[in-house]
CSV table of N, CA and C in Angstrom, one decimal:
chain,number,residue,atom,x,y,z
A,1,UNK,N,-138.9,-25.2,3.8
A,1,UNK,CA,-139.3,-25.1,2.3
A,1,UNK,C,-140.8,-24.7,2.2
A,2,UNK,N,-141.3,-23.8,3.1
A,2,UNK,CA,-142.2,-23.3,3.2
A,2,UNK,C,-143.0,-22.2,2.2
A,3,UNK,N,-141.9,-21.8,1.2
A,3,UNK,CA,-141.9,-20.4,0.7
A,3,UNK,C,-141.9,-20.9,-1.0
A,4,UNK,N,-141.7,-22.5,-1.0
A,4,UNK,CA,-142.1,-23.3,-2.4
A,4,UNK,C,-143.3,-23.6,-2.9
A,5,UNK,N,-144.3,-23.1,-1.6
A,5,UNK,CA,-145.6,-23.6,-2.2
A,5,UNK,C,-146.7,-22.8,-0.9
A,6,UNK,N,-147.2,-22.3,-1.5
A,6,UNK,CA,-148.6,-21.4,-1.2
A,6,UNK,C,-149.3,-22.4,0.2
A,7,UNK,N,-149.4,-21.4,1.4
A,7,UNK,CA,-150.4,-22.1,2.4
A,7,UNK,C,-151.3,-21.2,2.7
A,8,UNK,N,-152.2,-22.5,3.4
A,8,UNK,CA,-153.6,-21.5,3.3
A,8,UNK,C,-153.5,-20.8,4.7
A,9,UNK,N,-153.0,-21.1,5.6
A,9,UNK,CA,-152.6,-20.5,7.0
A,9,UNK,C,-151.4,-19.8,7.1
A,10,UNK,N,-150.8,-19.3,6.0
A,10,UNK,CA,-149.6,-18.3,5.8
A,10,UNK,C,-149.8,-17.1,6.0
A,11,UNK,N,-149.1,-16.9,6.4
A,11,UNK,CA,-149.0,-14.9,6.7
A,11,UNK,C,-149.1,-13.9,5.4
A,12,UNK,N,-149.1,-14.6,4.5
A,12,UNK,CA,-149.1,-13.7,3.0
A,12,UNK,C,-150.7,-13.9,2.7
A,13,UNK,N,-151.8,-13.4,2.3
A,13,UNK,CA,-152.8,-13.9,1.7
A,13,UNK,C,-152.9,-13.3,0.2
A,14,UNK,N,-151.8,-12.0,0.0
A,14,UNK,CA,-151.6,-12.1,-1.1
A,14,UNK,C,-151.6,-12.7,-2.1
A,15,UNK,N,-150.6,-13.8,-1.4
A,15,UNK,CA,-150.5,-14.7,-2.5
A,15,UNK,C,-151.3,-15.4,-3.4
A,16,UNK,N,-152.5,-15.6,-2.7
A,16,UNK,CA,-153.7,-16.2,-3.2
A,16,UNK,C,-154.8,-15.2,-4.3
A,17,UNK,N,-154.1,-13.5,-4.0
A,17,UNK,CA,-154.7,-12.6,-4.7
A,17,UNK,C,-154.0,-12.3,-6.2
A,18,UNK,N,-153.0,-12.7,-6.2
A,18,UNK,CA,-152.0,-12.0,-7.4
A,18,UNK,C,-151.4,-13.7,-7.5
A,19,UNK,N,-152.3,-14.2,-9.0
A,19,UNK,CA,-151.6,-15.2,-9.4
A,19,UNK,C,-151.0,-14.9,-10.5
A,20,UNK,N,-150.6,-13.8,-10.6
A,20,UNK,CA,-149.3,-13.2,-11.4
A,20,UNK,C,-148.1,-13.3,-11.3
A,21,UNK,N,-147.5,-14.4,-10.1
A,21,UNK,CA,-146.4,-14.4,-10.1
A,21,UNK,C,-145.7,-15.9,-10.5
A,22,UNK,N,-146.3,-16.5,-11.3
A,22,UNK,CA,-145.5,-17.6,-12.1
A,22,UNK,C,-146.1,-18.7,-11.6
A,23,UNK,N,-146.4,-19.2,-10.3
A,23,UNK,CA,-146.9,-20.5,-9.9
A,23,UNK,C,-148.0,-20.6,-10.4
A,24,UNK,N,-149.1,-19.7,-10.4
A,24,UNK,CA,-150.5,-20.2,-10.2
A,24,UNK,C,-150.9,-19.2,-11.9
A,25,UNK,N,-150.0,-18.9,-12.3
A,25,UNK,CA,-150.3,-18.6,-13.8
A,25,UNK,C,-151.0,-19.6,-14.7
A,26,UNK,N,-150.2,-20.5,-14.6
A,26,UNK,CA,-150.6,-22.0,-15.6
A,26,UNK,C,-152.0,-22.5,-15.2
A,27,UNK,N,-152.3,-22.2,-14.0
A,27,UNK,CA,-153.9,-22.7,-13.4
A,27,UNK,C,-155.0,-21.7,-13.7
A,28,UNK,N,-154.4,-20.3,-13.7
A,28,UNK,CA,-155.2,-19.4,-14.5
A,28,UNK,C,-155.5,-19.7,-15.4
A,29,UNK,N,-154.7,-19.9,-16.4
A,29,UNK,CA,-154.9,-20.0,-17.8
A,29,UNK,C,-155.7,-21.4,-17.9
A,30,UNK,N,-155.6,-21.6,-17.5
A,30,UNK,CA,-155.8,-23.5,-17.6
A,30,UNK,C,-158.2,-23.6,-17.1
A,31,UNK,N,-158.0,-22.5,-16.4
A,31,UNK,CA,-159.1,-22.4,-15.8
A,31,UNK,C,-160.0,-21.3,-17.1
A,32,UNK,N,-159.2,-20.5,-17.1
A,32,UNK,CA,-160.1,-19.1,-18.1
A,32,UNK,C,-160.2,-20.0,-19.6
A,33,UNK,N,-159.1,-20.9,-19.9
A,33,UNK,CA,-159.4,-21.4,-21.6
A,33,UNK,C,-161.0,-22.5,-21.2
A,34,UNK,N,-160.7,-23.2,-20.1
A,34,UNK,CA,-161.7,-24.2,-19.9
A,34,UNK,C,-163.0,-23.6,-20.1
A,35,UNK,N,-163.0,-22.0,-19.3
A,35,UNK,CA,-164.2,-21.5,-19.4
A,35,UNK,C,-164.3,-21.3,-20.8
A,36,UNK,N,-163.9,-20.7,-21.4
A,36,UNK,CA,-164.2,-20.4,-23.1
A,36,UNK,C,-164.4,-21.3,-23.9
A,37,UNK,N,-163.5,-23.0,-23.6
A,37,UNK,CA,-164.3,-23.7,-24.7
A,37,UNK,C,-165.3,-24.3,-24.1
A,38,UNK,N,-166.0,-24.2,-22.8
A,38,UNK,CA,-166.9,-24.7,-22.8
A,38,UNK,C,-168.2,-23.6,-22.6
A,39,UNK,N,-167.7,-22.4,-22.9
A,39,UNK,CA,-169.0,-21.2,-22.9
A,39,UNK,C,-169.1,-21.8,-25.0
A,40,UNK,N,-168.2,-21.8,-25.9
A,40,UNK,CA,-168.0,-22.0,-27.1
A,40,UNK,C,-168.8,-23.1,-27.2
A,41,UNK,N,-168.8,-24.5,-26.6
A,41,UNK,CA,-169.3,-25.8,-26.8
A,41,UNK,C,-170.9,-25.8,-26.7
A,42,UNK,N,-171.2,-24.7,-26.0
A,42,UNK,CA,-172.4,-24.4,-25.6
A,42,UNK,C,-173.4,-23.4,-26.6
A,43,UNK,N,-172.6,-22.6,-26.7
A,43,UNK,CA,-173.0,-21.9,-27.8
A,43,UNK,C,-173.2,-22.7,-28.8
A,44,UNK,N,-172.3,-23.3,-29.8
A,44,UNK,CA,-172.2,-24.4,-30.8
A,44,UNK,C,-173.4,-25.5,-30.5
A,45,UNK,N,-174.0,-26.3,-29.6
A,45,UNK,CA,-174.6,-26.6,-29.4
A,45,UNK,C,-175.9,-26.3,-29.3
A,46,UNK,N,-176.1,-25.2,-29.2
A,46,UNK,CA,-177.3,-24.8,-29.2
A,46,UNK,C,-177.9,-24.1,-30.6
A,47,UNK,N,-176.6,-23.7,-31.5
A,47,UNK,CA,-176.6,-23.8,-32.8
A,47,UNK,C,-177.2,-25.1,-33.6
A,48,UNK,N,-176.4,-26.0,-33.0
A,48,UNK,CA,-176.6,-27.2,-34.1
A,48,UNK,C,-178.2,-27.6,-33.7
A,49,UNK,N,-178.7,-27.1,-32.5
A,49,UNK,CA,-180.1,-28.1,-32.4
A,49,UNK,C,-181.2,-27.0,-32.9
């Protein structure tokens, strides 16, 4: 069950290049929103003071 989950000593390194294929989609996104509301929280912040 090797082929269920991404290793870092695997013969593909691909994998780790193209998170386009459904596993590591949700961690993209999950990473790129975190950057925007906290590039936004910052900005806002530096508004209000």
């Amino acid at each position: 069950m090797e082929t269920s989950r991404p290793s870092l000593r695997g013969p593909r390194p691909a994998a780790a290049t193209a998170p386009r294929n459904g596993r590591h989609a949700w961690l993209v996104w999950l990473l790129a929103s975190v950057f925007v509301v906290w590039i936004f929280a910052i900005q806002t912040a530096y508004a209000v003071i």
